[in-house]
mmCIF file of C-alpha atoms in Angstrom:
data_model
loop_
_atom_site.group_PDB
_atom_site.id
_atom_site.type_symbol
_atom_site.label_atom_id
_atom_site.label_comp_id
_atom_site.label_asym_id
_atom_site.label_seq_id
_atom_site.Cartn_x
_atom_site.Cartn_y
_atom_site.Cartn_z
ATOM 1 C CA MET A 15 -36.133 53.920 -4.147
ATOM 2 C CA LYS A 16 -38.155 52.530 -1.245
ATOM 3 C CA ILE A 17 -39.417 48.979 -1.535
ATOM 4 C CA ARG A 18 -41.239 46.445 0.626
ATOM 5 C CA ALA A 19 -39.480 43.150 1.188
ATOM 6 C CA ALA A 20 -39.461 40.119 3.468
ATOM 7 C CA VAL A 21 -36.215 40.006 5.462
ATOM 8 C CA PHE A 22 -34.588 37.043 7.195
ATOM 9 C CA TYR A 23 -32.426 37.793 10.235
ATOM 10 C CA GLU A 24 -31.720 34.506 12.017
ATOM 11 C CA PRO A 25 -32.963 30.909 12.208
ATOM 12 C CA GLY A 26 -36.262 30.450 13.988
ATOM 13 C CA VAL A 27 -37.296 34.100 13.707
ATOM 14 C CA PRO A 28 -40.241 34.693 11.320
ATOM 15 C CA PHE A 29 -39.647 36.653 8.137
ATOM 16 C CA ALA A 30 -40.145 40.385 8.743
ATOM 17 C CA VAL A 31 -41.835 42.510 6.065
ATOM 18 C CA GLU A 32 -40.025 45.849 6.067
ATOM 19 C CA THR A 33 -39.254 48.937 3.996
ATOM 20 C CA LEU A 34 -35.790 48.854 2.438
ATOM 21 C CA ASP A 35 -33.777 51.082 0.123
ATOM 22 C CA LEU A 36 -32.984 49.786 -3.360
ATOM 23 C CA GLY A 37 -30.223 51.371 -5.428
ATOM 24 C CA GLU A 38 -30.303 52.051 -9.151
ATOM 25 C CA PRO A 39 -29.169 49.356 -11.585
ATOM 26 C CA GLN A 40 -25.480 49.609 -12.451
ATOM 27 C CA ALA A 41 -23.649 48.405 -15.560
ATOM 28 C CA GLY A 42 -25.093 45.122 -16.833
ATOM 29 C CA GLU A 43 -27.954 45.152 -14.295
ATOM 30 C CA ALA A 44 -31.728 45.533 -14.491
ATOM 31 C CA LEU A 45 -34.489 46.837 -12.242
ATOM 32 C CA VAL A 46 -37.458 44.456 -12.258
ATOM 33 C CA ARG A 47 -40.914 45.020 -10.796
ATOM 34 C CA VAL A 48 -41.705 41.659 -9.244
ATOM 35 C CA ALA A 49 -45.122 40.184 -10.007
ATOM 36 C CA ALA A 50 -45.014 36.699 -8.473
ATOM 37 C CA VAL A 51 -42.666 34.597 -6.320
ATOM 38 C CA GLY A 52 -42.909 30.911 -5.468
ATOM 39 C CA VAL A 53 -42.852 29.695 -1.875
ATOM 40 C CA CYS A 54 -40.003 27.192 -2.100
ATOM 41 C CA HIS A 55 -38.398 24.964 0.529
ATOM 42 C CA SER A 56 -34.912 26.197 -0.397
ATOM 43 C CA ASP A 57 -35.664 29.564 1.221
ATOM 44 C CA TRP A 58 -36.993 27.775 4.307
ATOM 45 C CA HIS A 59 -33.572 26.138 4.717
ATOM 46 C CA LEU A 60 -32.454 29.561 5.962
ATOM 47 C CA MET A 61 -35.074 29.425 8.692
ATOM 48 C CA THR A 62 -33.956 26.002 9.915
ATOM 49 C CA GLY A 63 -30.263 26.826 9.692
ATOM 50 C CA ALA A 64 -29.696 24.108 7.075
ATOM 51 C CA THR A 65 -28.391 26.816 4.711
ATOM 52 C CA LYS A 66 -25.969 29.415 6.058
ATOM 53 C CA HIS A 67 -25.979 32.908 4.574
ATOM 54 C CA ALA A 68 -24.879 36.431 5.398
ATOM 55 C CA THR A 69 -27.691 38.359 7.114
ATOM 56 C CA PRO A 70 -29.882 40.302 6.968
ATOM 57 C CA VAL A 71 -30.957 38.809 3.664
ATOM 58 C CA VAL A 72 -34.023 39.020 1.446
ATOM 59 C CA PRO A 73 -34.989 35.443 0.431
ATOM 60 C CA GLY A 74 -36.941 34.503 -2.667
ATOM 61 C CA HIS A 75 -35.455 32.863 -5.752
ATOM 62 C CA GLU A 76 -38.438 31.669 -7.821
ATOM 63 C CA GLY A 77 -39.759 34.834 -9.367
ATOM 64 C CA ALA A 78 -40.985 36.709 -12.412
ATOM 65 C CA GLY A 79 -41.689 40.311 -13.233
ATOM 66 C CA VAL A 80 -41.407 43.200 -15.672
ATOM 67 C CA VAL A 81 -38.220 45.080 -16.537
ATOM 68 C CA VAL A 82 -38.694 48.754 -15.642
ATOM 69 C CA ALA A 83 -35.125 50.061 -16.080
ATOM 70 C CA VAL A 84 -31.730 48.853 -17.272
ATOM 71 C CA GLY A 85 -28.207 49.946 -16.398
ATOM 72 C CA PRO A 86 -25.415 50.916 -18.796
ATOM 73 C CA GLY A 87 -24.049 48.176 -21.015
ATOM 74 C CA ASN A 88 -27.296 46.239 -21.200
ATOM 75 C CA THR A 89 -27.276 43.921 -24.203
ATOM 76 C CA ARG A 90 -30.182 41.602 -23.489
ATOM 77 C CA LEU A 91 -33.216 43.466 -22.218
ATOM 78 C CA LYS A 92 -35.599 46.277 -22.943
ATOM 79 C CA VAL A 93 -38.014 48.088 -20.677
ATOM 80 C CA GLY A 94 -41.341 46.249 -20.612
ATOM 81 C CA ASP A 95 -39.920 42.766 -21.067
ATOM 82 C CA HIS A 96 -41.750 40.083 -19.095
ATOM 83 C CA VAL A 97 -39.043 37.915 -17.563
ATOM 84 C CA ALA A 98 -38.641 34.752 -15.536
ATOM 85 C CA LEU A 99 -35.834 35.197 -13.017
ATOM 86 C CA ASN A 100 -32.887 32.807 -13.165
ATOM 87 C CA TRP A 101 -31.188 32.225 -9.792
ATOM 88 C CA ALA A 102 -28.074 30.685 -11.387
ATOM 89 C CA PRO A 103 -26.783 33.391 -13.763
ATOM 90 C CA SER A 104 -23.828 32.521 -15.961
ATOM 91 C CA CYS A 105 -21.013 34.416 -17.628
ATOM 92 C CA GLY A 106 -21.039 32.447 -20.893
ATOM 93 C CA GLU A 107 -17.246 32.328 -20.983
ATOM 94 C CA CYS A 108 -15.930 30.064 -18.210
ATOM 95 C CA PHE A 109 -15.141 26.332 -18.539
ATOM 96 C CA TYR A 110 -18.593 25.255 -17.330
ATOM 97 C CA CYS A 111 -20.521 27.664 -19.528
ATOM 98 C CA LEU A 112 -18.528 26.587 -22.578
ATOM 99 C CA HIS A 113 -19.358 22.955 -21.756
ATOM 100 C CA ASP A 114 -23.128 23.633 -21.532
ATOM 101 C CA ARG A 115 -23.208 23.553 -17.730
ATOM 102 C CA PRO A 116 -24.128 27.202 -17.040
ATOM 103 C CA SER A 117 -25.725 26.434 -13.665
ATOM 104 C CA LEU A 118 -22.203 25.542 -12.478
ATOM 105 C CA CYS A 119 -20.727 28.860 -13.718
ATOM 106 C CA GLY A 120 -17.480 29.608 -11.911
ATOM 107 C CA ALA A 121 -17.718 33.394 -12.268
ATOM 108 C CA TYR A 122 -21.014 33.840 -10.427
ATOM 109 C CA ILE A 123 -20.764 31.247 -7.653
ATOM 110 C CA GLY A 124 -18.887 33.547 -5.255
ATOM 111 C CA PRO A 125 -21.218 36.567 -5.494
ATOM 112 C CA ILE A 126 -24.312 34.327 -5.375
ATOM 113 C CA TRP A 127 -23.291 32.827 -2.023
ATOM 114 C CA ALA A 128 -22.065 36.187 -0.718
ATOM 115 C CA GLY A 129 -25.449 37.736 -1.501
ATOM 116 C CA THR A 130 -23.898 40.569 -3.492
ATOM 117 C CA MET A 131 -23.699 41.809 -7.040
ATOM 118 C CA MET A 132 -20.666 41.008 -9.194
ATOM 119 C CA ASP A 133 -18.786 44.059 -7.855
ATOM 120 C CA GLY A 134 -19.089 42.793 -4.264
ATOM 121 C CA THR A 135 -21.632 45.410 -3.181
ATOM 122 C CA THR A 136 -25.355 45.186 -2.525
ATOM 123 C CA ARG A 137 -28.145 47.241 -4.035
ATOM 124 C CA LEU A 138 -30.303 46.659 -0.951
ATOM 125 C CA SER A 139 -29.813 48.540 2.299
ATOM 126 C CA LYS A 140 -31.578 49.564 5.491
ATOM 127 C CA ASP A 141 -30.601 52.723 7.353
ATOM 128 C CA GLY A 142 -27.386 52.769 5.345
ATOM 129 C CA ALA A 143 -26.361 49.199 6.244
ATOM 130 C CA PRO A 144 -26.169 46.523 3.545
ATOM 131 C CA VAL A 145 -28.929 43.942 3.119
ATOM 132 C CA TYR A 146 -28.056 40.851 1.089
ATOM 133 C CA ALA A 147 -29.967 39.061 -1.679
ATOM 134 C CA PHE A 148 -30.499 35.293 -1.645
ATOM 135 C CA SER A 149 -29.558 33.279 -4.741
ATOM 136 C CA ALA A 150 -28.664 36.329 -6.851
ATOM 137 C CA LEU A 151 -32.285 37.554 -6.669
ATOM 138 C CA GLY A 152 -33.862 38.261 -3.267
ATOM 139 C CA CYS A 153 -37.240 38.493 -4.936
ATOM 140 C CA PHE A 154 -39.510 38.384 -1.877
ATOM 141 C CA ALA A 155 -39.700 42.093 -2.656
ATOM 142 C CA ASP A 156 -41.824 44.295 -4.873
ATOM 143 C CA HIS A 157 -38.730 45.352 -6.876
ATOM 144 C CA VAL A 158 -35.274 43.862 -7.381
ATOM 145 C CA VAL A 159 -32.033 44.874 -9.059
ATOM 146 C CA VAL A 160 -30.353 41.843 -10.605
ATOM 147 C CA PRO A 161 -27.661 41.030 -13.180
ATOM 148 C CA GLN A 162 -29.104 41.080 -16.683
ATOM 149 C CA GLU A 163 -28.138 37.407 -16.953
ATOM 150 C CA CYS A 164 -30.811 36.646 -14.335
ATOM 151 C CA CYS A 165 -33.571 37.814 -16.664
ATOM 152 C CA VAL A 166 -34.938 35.460 -19.312
ATOM 153 C CA PRO A 167 -37.649 37.107 -21.445
ATOM 154 C CA LEU A 168 -40.787 35.073 -22.046
ATOM 155 C CA GLY A 169 -43.764 36.048 -24.116
ATOM 156 C CA ASN A 170 -46.194 38.461 -22.504
ATOM 157 C CA ASP A 171 -48.875 35.776 -22.888
ATOM 158 C CA ILE A 172 -47.302 33.651 -20.143
ATOM 159 C CA PRO A 173 -48.987 34.386 -16.770
ATOM 160 C CA MET A 174 -46.556 35.733 -14.216
ATOM 161 C CA THR A 175 -47.361 32.928 -11.791
ATOM 162 C CA ILE A 176 -46.346 30.396 -14.447
ATOM 163 C CA ALA A 177 -43.209 32.346 -15.350
ATOM 164 C CA ALA A 178 -42.194 32.367 -11.683
ATOM 165 C CA LEU A 179 -42.574 28.582 -11.412
ATOM 166 C CA ILE A 180 -40.482 28.113 -14.549
ATOM 167 C CA GLY A 181 -37.809 30.092 -12.697
ATOM 168 C CA CYS A 182 -37.186 27.269 -10.217
ATOM 169 C CA ALA A 183 -39.499 24.323 -9.482
ATOM 170 C CA VAL A 184 -40.395 23.501 -13.086
ATOM 171 C CA THR A 185 -36.866 23.848 -14.425
ATOM 172 C CA THR A 186 -35.404 21.905 -11.496
ATOM 173 C CA GLY A 187 -37.924 19.070 -11.745
ATOM 174 C CA VAL A 188 -38.656 18.757 -15.450
ATOM 175 C CA GLY A 189 -34.956 19.286 -16.135
ATOM 176 C CA ALA A 190 -34.003 16.491 -13.730
ATOM 177 C CA ALA A 191 -36.172 14.101 -15.754
ATOM 178 C CA LEU A 192 -35.266 15.306 -19.249
ATOM 179 C CA ASN A 193 -31.723 16.692 -18.931
ATOM 180 C CA THR A 194 -30.148 14.796 -16.034
ATOM 181 C CA ALA A 195 -31.805 11.382 -16.201
ATOM 182 C CA ARG A 196 -32.708 11.583 -19.893
ATOM 183 C CA LEU A 197 -35.578 9.198 -19.272
ATOM 184 C CA ARG A 198 -36.572 6.839 -22.050
ATOM 185 C CA PRO A 199 -40.133 5.976 -23.044
ATOM 186 C CA GLY A 200 -41.387 3.042 -21.002
ATOM 187 C CA SER A 201 -39.187 3.778 -17.990
ATOM 188 C CA THR A 202 -40.347 2.994 -14.457
ATOM 189 C CA VAL A 203 -39.772 5.921 -12.124
ATOM 190 C CA ALA A 204 -40.052 6.563 -8.389
ATOM 191 C CA VAL A 205 -40.142 10.112 -7.023
ATOM 192 C CA TYR A 206 -39.511 10.744 -3.337
ATOM 193 C CA GLY A 207 -41.203 14.013 -2.384
ATOM 194 C CA ALA A 208 -44.314 15.482 -4.001
ATOM 195 C CA GLY A 209 -43.689 19.189 -3.480
ATOM 196 C CA GLY A 210 -43.192 21.653 -6.311
ATOM 197 C CA VAL A 211 -39.986 20.017 -7.544
ATOM 198 C CA GLY A 212 -41.238 16.443 -7.143
ATOM 199 C CA LEU A 213 -44.464 17.228 -8.987
ATOM 200 C CA SER A 214 -42.422 18.828 -11.764
ATOM 201 C CA ILE A 215 -40.299 15.672 -11.978
ATOM 202 C CA ILE A 216 -43.533 13.710 -12.370
ATOM 203 C CA MET A 217 -44.608 16.018 -15.208
ATOM 204 C CA GLY A 218 -41.213 15.619 -16.856
ATOM 205 C CA ALA A 219 -41.337 11.834 -16.509
ATOM 206 C CA ARG A 220 -44.789 11.768 -18.038
ATOM 207 C CA LEU A 221 -43.593 13.998 -20.892
ATOM 208 C CA ALA A 222 -40.689 11.573 -21.477
ATOM 209 C CA GLY A 223 -43.115 8.656 -21.783
ATOM 210 C CA ALA A 224 -42.464 6.857 -18.478
ATOM 211 C CA SER A 225 -44.832 3.897 -18.155
ATOM 212 C CA ARG A 226 -45.010 3.835 -14.355
ATOM 213 C CA ILE A 227 -44.467 6.815 -12.073
ATOM 214 C CA ILE A 228 -44.558 6.067 -8.342
ATOM 215 C CA ALA A 229 -44.806 9.084 -6.026
ATOM 216 C CA ILE A 230 -43.800 8.825 -2.360
ATOM 217 C CA ASP A 231 -44.530 11.378 0.356
ATOM 218 C CA THR A 232 -45.172 11.638 4.088
ATOM 219 C CA HIS A 233 -48.430 13.549 3.594
ATOM 220 C CA GLU A 234 -51.444 11.513 2.532
ATOM 221 C CA ALA A 235 -52.992 14.575 0.883
ATOM 222 C CA LYS A 236 -50.154 14.551 -1.648
ATOM 223 C CA GLY A 237 -51.420 11.278 -3.135
ATOM 224 C CA GLU A 238 -54.333 12.796 -5.008
ATOM 225 C CA ILE A 239 -52.209 15.791 -5.986
ATOM 226 C CA ALA A 240 -49.389 13.617 -7.365
ATOM 227 C CA GLN A 241 -51.776 11.463 -9.367
ATOM 228 C CA SER A 242 -53.390 14.544 -10.872
ATOM 229 C CA PHE A 243 -49.945 15.459 -12.241
ATOM 230 C CA GLY A 244 -49.395 12.070 -13.844
ATOM 231 C CA ALA A 245 -48.229 9.692 -11.112
ATOM 232 C CA THR A 246 -49.628 6.213 -11.701
ATOM 233 C CA ASP A 247 -49.184 5.161 -8.064
ATOM 234 C CA PHE A 248 -48.764 6.760 -4.646
ATOM 235 C CA LEU A 249 -47.072 5.376 -1.547
ATOM 236 C CA MET A 250 -46.987 6.766 1.947
ATOM 237 C CA ALA A 251 -43.359 6.892 3.079
ATOM 238 C CA GLY A 252 -42.589 4.192 5.613
ATOM 239 C CA PRO A 253 -40.522 1.119 6.431
ATOM 240 C CA ASP A 254 -42.081 -0.903 3.592
ATOM 241 C CA THR A 255 -41.667 1.670 0.825
ATOM 242 C CA VAL A 256 -38.728 -0.028 -0.894
ATOM 243 C CA LYS A 257 -40.475 -3.405 -0.836
ATOM 244 C CA ALA A 258 -43.591 -1.844 -2.343
ATOM 245 C CA ILE A 259 -41.555 -0.256 -5.148
ATOM 246 C CA ARG A 260 -39.917 -3.592 -5.898
ATOM 247 C CA ASP A 261 -43.280 -5.364 -5.846
ATOM 248 C CA MET A 262 -44.510 -2.889 -8.469
ATOM 249 C CA THR A 263 -41.451 -3.485 -10.676
ATOM 250 C CA GLU A 264 -41.226 -7.265 -10.852
ATOM 251 C CA GLY A 265 -38.861 -7.351 -7.905
ATOM 252 C CA ARG A 266 -36.128 -5.283 -9.550
ATOM 253 C CA GLY A 267 -36.671 -1.740 -8.353
ATOM 254 C CA ALA A 268 -37.350 1.336 -10.458
ATOM 255 C CA ASP A 269 -35.236 2.222 -13.498
ATOM 256 C CA CYS A 270 -34.732 5.712 -12.097
ATOM 257 C CA VAL A 271 -35.366 7.043 -8.580
ATOM 258 C CA PHE A 272 -35.508 10.774 -7.883
ATOM 259 C CA GLU A 273 -34.973 12.348 -4.464
ATOM 260 C CA ALA A 274 -36.619 15.783 -4.322
ATOM 261 C CA ILE A 275 -36.361 16.477 -0.586
ATOM 262 C CA GLY A 276 -32.717 16.754 0.402
ATOM 263 C CA LEU A 277 -32.627 14.302 3.327
ATOM 264 C CA PRO A 278 -29.626 11.943 3.589
ATOM 265 C CA LYS A 279 -31.691 9.055 4.979
ATOM 266 C CA VAL A 280 -34.098 9.323 2.053
ATOM 267 C CA GLN A 281 -31.200 9.495 -0.397
ATOM 268 C CA GLU A 282 -29.875 6.240 1.081
ATOM 269 C CA GLU A 283 -33.293 4.636 0.669
ATOM 270 C CA CYS A 284 -33.352 5.701 -2.970
ATOM 271 C CA LEU A 285 -30.277 3.571 -3.632
ATOM 272 C CA ALA A 286 -32.159 0.547 -2.290
ATOM 273 C CA ALA A 287 -35.210 1.390 -4.410
ATOM 274 C CA VAL A 288 -33.397 1.582 -7.762
ATOM 275 C CA ARG A 289 -32.729 -1.548 -9.811
ATOM 276 C CA PRO A 290 -29.227 -2.829 -10.645
ATOM 277 C CA GLY A 291 -27.975 -0.742 -13.547
ATOM 278 C CA GLY A 292 -30.442 2.041 -12.692
ATOM 279 C CA MET A 293 -29.935 5.668 -11.736
ATOM 280 C CA VAL A 294 -30.567 7.686 -8.576
ATOM 281 C CA VAL A 295 -30.966 11.429 -9.200
ATOM 282 C CA LEU A 296 -30.510 13.711 -6.190
ATOM 283 C CA ALA A 297 -32.492 16.859 -6.979
ATOM 284 C CA GLY A 298 -33.197 17.947 -3.385
ATOM 285 C CA VAL A 299 -30.711 20.205 -1.577
ATOM 286 C CA SER A 300 -29.329 18.630 1.610
ATOM 287 C CA PRO A 301 -28.393 20.665 4.705
ATOM 288 C CA MET A 302 -24.890 22.110 4.611
ATOM 289 C CA GLY A 303 -22.465 19.811 6.384
ATOM 290 C CA SER A 304 -24.699 16.750 6.157
ATOM 291 C CA ALA A 305 -23.418 13.443 4.764
ATOM 292 C CA THR A 306 -25.049 10.551 2.936
ATOM 293 C CA ASN A 307 -23.841 6.973 3.446
ATOM 294 C CA LEU A 308 -23.978 5.234 0.082
ATOM 295 C CA PRO A 309 -22.236 1.829 0.145
ATOM 296 C CA GLY A 310 -19.622 1.680 -2.573
ATOM 297 C CA ALA A 311 -19.739 -2.108 -2.826
ATOM 298 C CA ILE A 312 -23.390 -2.043 -3.865
ATOM 299 C CA ILE A 313 -22.857 0.827 -6.304
ATOM 300 C CA THR A 314 -19.977 -1.062 -7.923
ATOM 301 C CA ARG A 315 -21.368 -4.593 -7.960
ATOM 302 C CA GLN A 316 -24.849 -3.559 -9.069
ATOM 303 C CA GLU A 317 -23.655 -0.801 -11.405
ATOM 304 C CA LYS A 318 -25.982 1.759 -9.892
ATOM 305 C CA THR A 319 -25.410 5.369 -10.864
ATOM 306 C CA VAL A 320 -25.880 8.184 -8.340
ATOM 307 C CA THR A 321 -25.847 11.704 -9.730
ATOM 308 C CA GLY A 322 -26.719 15.196 -8.604
ATOM 309 C CA SER A 323 -29.075 17.439 -10.519
ATOM 310 C CA TYR A 324 -28.567 21.136 -9.846
ATOM 311 C CA TYR A 325 -31.275 23.338 -11.348
ATOM 312 C CA GLY A 326 -32.284 20.419 -13.553
ATOM 313 C CA SER A 327 -28.911 20.488 -15.390
ATOM 314 C CA ALA A 328 -30.538 23.379 -17.228
ATOM 315 C CA ASN A 329 -29.455 26.065 -19.606
ATOM 316 C CA PRO A 330 -32.073 28.641 -18.547
ATOM 317 C CA SER A 331 -31.755 30.758 -21.704
ATOM 318 C CA ARG A 332 -32.697 27.647 -23.682
ATOM 319 C CA ASP A 333 -34.960 25.801 -21.270
ATOM 320 C CA PHE A 334 -37.137 28.593 -19.818
ATOM 321 C CA PRO A 335 -38.611 29.428 -23.273
ATOM 322 C CA LEU A 336 -38.912 25.702 -24.042
ATOM 323 C CA TYR A 337 -40.983 25.028 -20.918
ATOM 324 C CA ALA A 338 -43.070 28.125 -21.593
ATOM 325 C CA ASP A 339 -43.815 26.794 -25.080
ATOM 326 C CA LEU A 340 -44.699 23.346 -23.716
ATOM 327 C CA TYR A 341 -47.121 25.114 -21.367
ATOM 328 C CA ARG A 342 -48.679 26.995 -24.283
ATOM 329 C CA ARG A 343 -49.164 23.734 -26.159
ATOM 330 C CA GLY A 344 -50.795 22.030 -23.199
ATOM 331 C CA LEU A 345 -47.956 19.535 -22.724
ATOM 332 C CA LEU A 346 -46.981 20.875 -19.291
ATOM 333 C CA ASP A 347 -49.986 21.632 -17.076
ATOM 334 C CA LEU A 348 -48.148 24.219 -15.011
ATOM 335 C CA GLY A 349 -51.297 26.041 -13.946
ATOM 336 C CA ARG A 350 -52.182 23.021 -11.813
ATOM 337 C CA LEU A 351 -49.099 23.731 -9.666
ATOM 338 C CA VAL A 352 -50.576 26.998 -8.384
ATOM 339 C CA SER A 353 -52.505 25.926 -5.297
ATOM 340 C CA ARG A 354 -52.803 29.190 -3.401
ATOM 341 C CA THR A 355 -51.681 32.801 -3.639
ATOM 342 C CA TYR A 356 -50.711 35.188 -0.836
ATOM 343 C CA SER A 357 -49.753 38.785 -0.270
ATOM 344 C CA LEU A 358 -46.213 39.549 0.882
ATOM 345 C CA GLU A 359 -47.550 40.234 4.380
ATOM 346 C CA GLN A 360 -48.809 36.635 4.469
ATOM 347 C CA ILE A 361 -45.382 35.088 3.818
ATOM 348 C CA ASN A 362 -45.164 33.302 7.174
ATOM 349 C CA GLU A 363 -48.665 31.873 6.646
ATOM 350 C CA ALA A 364 -47.591 30.727 3.190
ATOM 351 C CA TYR A 365 -44.662 28.781 4.636
ATOM 352 C CA ALA A 366 -46.857 27.238 7.307
ATOM 353 C CA ASP A 367 -49.151 25.959 4.553
ATOM 354 C CA MET A 368 -46.164 24.615 2.606
ATOM 355 C CA LEU A 369 -44.904 22.718 5.638
ATOM 356 C CA GLY A 370 -48.403 21.336 6.198
ATOM 357 C CA GLY A 371 -48.149 19.472 2.896
ATOM 358 C CA GLU A 372 -51.539 20.367 1.474
ATOM 359 C CA VAL A 373 -50.423 22.602 -1.400
ATOM 360 C CA ALA A 374 -48.612 21.900 -4.653
ATOM 361 C CA ARG A 375 -47.075 25.380 -4.774
ATOM 362 C CA GLY A 376 -48.008 28.600 -3.056
ATOM 363 C CA LEU A 377 -47.036 31.952 -4.562
ATOM 364 C CA ILE A 378 -46.630 35.481 -3.282
ATOM 365 C CA VAL A 379 -48.409 37.746 -5.771
ATOM 366 C CA PHE A 380 -47.882 41.492 -5.902
#
């Protein structure tokens, strides 16, 4: 079938909206009509060259849609299901899946980074040549074919824009607070970066009962946004940020500091901002090949913990429905994340707005 999709060719070249060919779903796969896709910084890492990937590739990994066809051997889905798309599918059988770490699944990691399906081929093509899919999805397109494990059914009462956000930003951020950090009531928290993931961390921290939530960003406009999501304080990033955090926490530093940007220099600052015995959670994705200098003597002598949080340490089959239910009950105000919507043809405008720092989350809506 013919579809319309945004295609990335090389760093610095704007996304091109083109007509591609999409093959039929094969065994264990599903065809999904995409309804909404979040405009996330992880896709922009392709544009800057921070993330390397086979090209041409269709970006987009924060999506939701409706199942319109399934391939042979489907055991999970039926036509008409409203699904949030999971960009870290899992086999359910490997060491990591059996130890409740499905986002680290060993079976899918190769195909995900190759941009192919499990059989090593692509369902996307242009003029007979393969086109790859980013993060197992490639959902900056009006239709996608994905492994059935990428589809997590949610109730039809969940708006597609909300389902899309659950597919990445919400799960990454709320999960970092609840699953990775396991915040306790009364905790003091600092969050570096008030984009979609950072704002979701703030929501998760608030849900966990944090008493003080300090948001830090380089854009002044993010202050009001962060506080509307539950931040108690906002700081403009600068040379005095760590001192300000310590001043707010009786000189100690925050109990838990989250980095939601992916910049090594910021990650290093987070270690200075966390108290002795506290935890730094790295939820932002750093450029490939970059390195972070974290002094081992300080980590040892002050018993500071530094940990990664990939996809919010989530089990999407469990956590997607949980976050959807928390939204239904008014405990996660996910609708507030949707700042602006765009057509697919406006994708480059959407990323310009994201980089400008004035939106919580923009979405492509079909």
